[in-house]
Amino acid sequence: MAGNACREAWLADPASADAEMNIGPDTVDLHELTDYEQDFVRAVQQHLDDFLKVHRLIMPIRRKHTHSA
């Protein structure tokens, strides 16, 4: 996907300003990755939700043992 843009960038004149370092959507179209990006975000959200559920279950037990010692 980015191979053509990398090749073209290699052949192009070097950037002379920081603003030229950014690669815009006119150079590399990443719309093909939208579904993967959404799947990733959903997976991370599910992981964090599961983590927080476990954390909420464990923390009261840890606090109880910490304060009783």
PDB file of C-alpha atoms in Angstrom:
ATOM      1  CA  MET A   1       0.000   0.000   0.000  1.00  0.00           C
ATOM      2  CA  ALA A   2       2.683   2.467   0.953  1.00  0.00           C
ATOM      3  CA  GLY A   3       5.313   0.931  -1.306  1.00  0.00           C
ATOM      4  CA  ASN A   4       4.602   3.235  -4.229  1.00  0.00           C
ATOM      5  CA  ALA A   5       4.634   6.301  -2.005  1.00  0.00           C
ATOM      6  CA  CYS A   6       7.937   5.208  -0.458  1.00  0.00           C
ATOM      7  CA  ARG A   7       9.459   4.694  -3.889  1.00  0.00           C
ATOM      8  CA  GLU A   8       8.223   8.080  -5.091  1.00  0.00           C
ATOM      9  CA  ALA A   9       9.485   9.776  -1.936  1.00  0.00           C
ATOM     10  CA  TRP A  10      12.893   8.185  -2.435  1.00  0.00           C
ATOM     11  CA  LEU A  11      13.068   9.573  -5.953  1.00  0.00           C
ATOM     12  CA  ALA A  12      11.731  13.028  -5.046  1.00  0.00           C
ATOM     13  CA  ASP A  13      13.811  16.007  -4.023  1.00  0.00           C
ATOM     14  CA  PRO A  14      14.572  16.064  -0.281  1.00  0.00           C
ATOM     15  CA  ALA A  15      12.295  18.002   2.048  1.00  0.00           C
ATOM     16  CA  SER A  16      13.554  21.466   2.886  1.00  0.00           C
ATOM     17  CA  ALA A  17      11.079  22.281   5.675  1.00  0.00           C
ATOM     18  CA  ASP A  18       9.414  20.393   8.515  1.00  0.00           C
ATOM     19  CA  ALA A  19       5.977  20.798   6.937  1.00  0.00           C
ATOM     20  CA  GLU A  20       7.181  18.822   3.924  1.00  0.00           C
ATOM     21  CA  MET A  21       7.935  15.832   6.157  1.00  0.00           C
ATOM     22  CA  ASN A  22       4.236  15.047   6.624  1.00  0.00           C
ATOM     23  CA  ILE A  23       2.732  12.597   4.177  1.00  0.00           C
ATOM     24  CA  GLY A  24      -0.827  13.588   3.362  1.00  0.00           C
ATOM     25  CA  PRO A  25      -3.733  11.505   2.104  1.00  0.00           C
ATOM     26  CA  ASP A  26      -3.036  12.763  -1.402  1.00  0.00           C
ATOM     27  CA  THR A  27       0.241  10.791  -1.277  1.00  0.00           C
ATOM     28  CA  VAL A  28      -0.834   7.649   0.608  1.00  0.00           C
ATOM     29  CA  ASP A  29      -4.506   6.705   0.753  1.00  0.00           C
ATOM     30  CA  LEU A  30      -5.028   4.692   3.937  1.00  0.00           C
ATOM     31  CA  HIS A  31      -8.791   4.320   3.605  1.00  0.00           C
ATOM     32  CA  GLU A  32      -8.290   0.608   2.950  1.00  0.00           C
ATOM     33  CA  LEU A  33      -7.202   0.296   6.580  1.00  0.00           C
ATOM     34  CA  THR A  34     -10.369   1.811   8.079  1.00  0.00           C
ATOM     35  CA  ASP A  35     -12.001  -1.546   8.861  1.00  0.00           C
ATOM     36  CA  TYR A  36      -8.801  -2.832  10.479  1.00  0.00           C
ATOM     37  CA  GLU A  37      -8.455   0.354  12.493  1.00  0.00           C
ATOM     38  CA  GLN A  38     -12.027   0.040  13.762  1.00  0.00           C
ATOM     39  CA  ASP A  39     -11.480  -3.637  14.627  1.00  0.00           C
ATOM     40  CA  PHE A  40      -8.334  -2.697  16.537  1.00  0.00           C
ATOM     41  CA  VAL A  41     -10.102   0.056  18.474  1.00  0.00           C
ATOM     42  CA  ARG A  42     -12.958  -2.330  19.356  1.00  0.00           C
ATOM     43  CA  ALA A  43     -10.483  -4.999  20.507  1.00  0.00           C
ATOM     44  CA  VAL A  44      -8.588  -2.517  22.687  1.00  0.00           C
ATOM     45  CA  GLN A  45     -11.841  -1.224  24.159  1.00  0.00           C
ATOM     46  CA  GLN A  46     -12.946  -4.778  24.975  1.00  0.00           C
ATOM     47  CA  HIS A  47      -9.569  -5.557  26.526  1.00  0.00           C
ATOM     48  CA  LEU A  48      -9.688  -2.425  28.676  1.00  0.00           C
ATOM     49  CA  ASP A  49     -13.280  -3.114  29.712  1.00  0.00           C
ATOM     50  CA  ASP A  50     -12.301  -6.657  30.762  1.00  0.00           C
ATOM     51  CA  PHE A  51      -9.213  -5.373  32.568  1.00  0.00           C
ATOM     52  CA  LEU A  52     -11.221  -2.796  34.491  1.00  0.00           C
ATOM     53  CA  LYS A  53     -13.806  -5.402  35.508  1.00  0.00           C
ATOM     54  CA  VAL A  54     -11.081  -7.635  36.931  1.00  0.00           C
ATOM     55  CA  HIS A  55      -9.360  -4.637  38.518  1.00  0.00           C
ATOM     56  CA  ARG A  56     -12.589  -3.615  40.254  1.00  0.00           C
ATOM     57  CA  LEU A  57     -13.000  -7.157  41.589  1.00  0.00           C
ATOM     58  CA  ILE A  58      -9.431  -7.467  42.860  1.00  0.00           C
ATOM     59  CA  MET A  59      -8.835  -4.007  44.321  1.00  0.00           C
ATOM     60  CA  PRO A  60     -11.348  -4.302  47.195  1.00  0.00           C
ATOM     61  CA  ILE A  61      -9.669  -7.579  48.186  1.00  0.00           C
ATOM     62  CA  ARG A  62      -6.198  -6.008  48.041  1.00  0.00           C
ATOM     63  CA  ARG A  63      -7.332  -2.994  50.048  1.00  0.00           C
ATOM     64  CA  LYS A  64      -8.869  -5.240  52.682  1.00  0.00           C
ATOM     65  CA  HIS A  65      -5.655  -7.230  53.075  1.00  0.00           C
ATOM     66  CA  THR A  66      -3.467  -4.111  52.997  1.00  0.00           C
ATOM     67  CA  HIS A  67      -5.423  -2.264  55.686  1.00  0.00           C
ATOM     68  CA  SER A  68      -5.787  -5.267  58.009  1.00  0.00           C
ATOM     69  CA  ALA A  69      -2.036  -5.920  58.184  1.00  0.00           C
TER      70      ALA A  69
END
